[in-house]
XYZ file of C-alpha atoms in Angstrom:
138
model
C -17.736 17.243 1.637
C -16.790 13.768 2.566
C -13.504 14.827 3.979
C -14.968 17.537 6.520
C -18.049 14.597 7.136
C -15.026 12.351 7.993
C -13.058 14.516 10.018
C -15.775 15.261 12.406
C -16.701 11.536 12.894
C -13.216 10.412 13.912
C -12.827 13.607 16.304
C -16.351 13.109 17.269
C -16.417 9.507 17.601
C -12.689 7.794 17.550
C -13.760 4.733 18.934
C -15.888 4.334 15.592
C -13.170 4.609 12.841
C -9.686 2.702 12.730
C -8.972 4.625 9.852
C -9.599 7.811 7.428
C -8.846 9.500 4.155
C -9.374 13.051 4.040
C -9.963 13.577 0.400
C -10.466 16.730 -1.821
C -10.034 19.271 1.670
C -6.409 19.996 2.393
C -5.276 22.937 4.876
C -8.677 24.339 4.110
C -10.463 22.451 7.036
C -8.260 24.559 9.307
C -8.010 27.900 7.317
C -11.039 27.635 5.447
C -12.318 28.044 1.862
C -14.159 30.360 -0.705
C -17.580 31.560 0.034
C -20.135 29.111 -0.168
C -22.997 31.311 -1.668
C -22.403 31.810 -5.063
C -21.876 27.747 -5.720
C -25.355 27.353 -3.604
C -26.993 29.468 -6.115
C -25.676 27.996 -9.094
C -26.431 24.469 -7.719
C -30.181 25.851 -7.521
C -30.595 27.643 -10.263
C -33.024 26.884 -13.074
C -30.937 28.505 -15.510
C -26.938 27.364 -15.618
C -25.927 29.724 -18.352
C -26.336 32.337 -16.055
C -23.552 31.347 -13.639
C -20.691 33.345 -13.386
C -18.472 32.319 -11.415
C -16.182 29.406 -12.519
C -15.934 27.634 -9.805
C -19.316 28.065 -9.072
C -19.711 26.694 -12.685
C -17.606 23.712 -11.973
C -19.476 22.612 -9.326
C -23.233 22.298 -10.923
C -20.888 20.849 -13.849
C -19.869 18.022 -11.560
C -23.323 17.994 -10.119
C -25.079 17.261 -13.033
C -22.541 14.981 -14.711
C -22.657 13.004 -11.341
C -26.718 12.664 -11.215
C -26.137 14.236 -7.404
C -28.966 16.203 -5.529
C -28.400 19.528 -6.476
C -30.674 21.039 -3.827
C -29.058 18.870 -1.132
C -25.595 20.134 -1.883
C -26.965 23.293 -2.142
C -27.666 22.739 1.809
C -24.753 20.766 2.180
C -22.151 23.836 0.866
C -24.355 26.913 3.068
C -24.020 24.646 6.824
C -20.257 23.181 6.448
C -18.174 25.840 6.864
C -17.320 24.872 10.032
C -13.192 25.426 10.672
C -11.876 22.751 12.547
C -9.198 23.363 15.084
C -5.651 22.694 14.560
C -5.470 21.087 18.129
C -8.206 19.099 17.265
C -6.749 17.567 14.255
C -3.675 17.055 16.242
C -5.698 14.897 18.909
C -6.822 11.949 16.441
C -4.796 8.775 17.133
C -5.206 6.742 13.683
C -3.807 6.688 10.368
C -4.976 9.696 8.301
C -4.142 9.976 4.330
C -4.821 13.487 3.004
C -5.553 13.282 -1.184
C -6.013 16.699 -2.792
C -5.332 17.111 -6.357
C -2.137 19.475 -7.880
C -4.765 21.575 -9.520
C -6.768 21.676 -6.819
C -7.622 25.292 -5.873
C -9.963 25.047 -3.469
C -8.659 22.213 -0.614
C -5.546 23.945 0.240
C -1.708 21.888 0.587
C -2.570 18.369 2.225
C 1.151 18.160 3.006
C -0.253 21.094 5.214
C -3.032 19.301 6.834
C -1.032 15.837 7.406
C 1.814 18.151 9.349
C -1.038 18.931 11.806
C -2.036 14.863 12.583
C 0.394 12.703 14.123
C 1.423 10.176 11.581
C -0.629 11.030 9.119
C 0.496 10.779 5.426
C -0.660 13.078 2.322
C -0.857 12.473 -1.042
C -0.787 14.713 -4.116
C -3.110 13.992 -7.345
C -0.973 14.482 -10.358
C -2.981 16.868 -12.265
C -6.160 16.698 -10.619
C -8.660 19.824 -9.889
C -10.736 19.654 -6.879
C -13.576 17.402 -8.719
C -11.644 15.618 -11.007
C -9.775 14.052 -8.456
C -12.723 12.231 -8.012
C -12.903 8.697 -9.199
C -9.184 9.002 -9.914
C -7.287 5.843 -10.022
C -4.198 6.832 -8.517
């Protein structure tokens, strides 16, 4: 969520960042992604063996290994769904990296999202999913 967070800052408020990396959210700030519901529910639920969905799955997965607040990215994954603009993208004046991993099947092409921001640069995760790009060294 850090990438959508970071997006709306430097549209929001350029004169407050020199710089950004949009990472783990390719394309899919513009086109948008999956439906947020069923990975709120498994981030809330009581019981995790009765999550379906793998991606839902993944997600509380990540959440738990992570020690994160499940019930505040619970909220966080039901109010961001927010598509941004392409002309809005194309307005920021600073140097933009775009990281989403190769296996990533949720963030969309970042070779997609750089097109759409003057100057900005992506780069690909070799063999990264959408959370274990996380932490990843490259």
């Amino acid at each position: 969520m850090g990438a959508r967070i970071t997006a709306f800052l430097a549209m929001e408020s350029p004169d407050r960042v020199r710089s950004a990396i949009f990472a783990g959210l390719g394309i899919g700030m513009v086109k948008g992604v999956g439906a947020p519901e069923p990975i709120a529910e498994a981030l809330e639920t009581d019981d995790p063996d009765s999550i379906e969905a793998a991606d839902a799955r993944m997600f509380r997965t990540f959440a738990e290994r992570t020690g994160s607040d499940r019930m505040a990215l619970a909220a966080c994954m039901r109010s961001s769904r927010v598509k941004i603009r392409p002309q809005a993208l194309g307005a920021l004046r600073l140097p933009v990296l775009v990281c989403v991993g190769t296996k990533d099947e949720i963030a969309g092409s970042p070779h997609e999202l750089a097109d759409l921001i003057p100057g900005a640069e992506a780069f690909d995760i070799e063999g990264r999913d959408h959370n274990r790009a996380v932490g990843d060294k490259a």
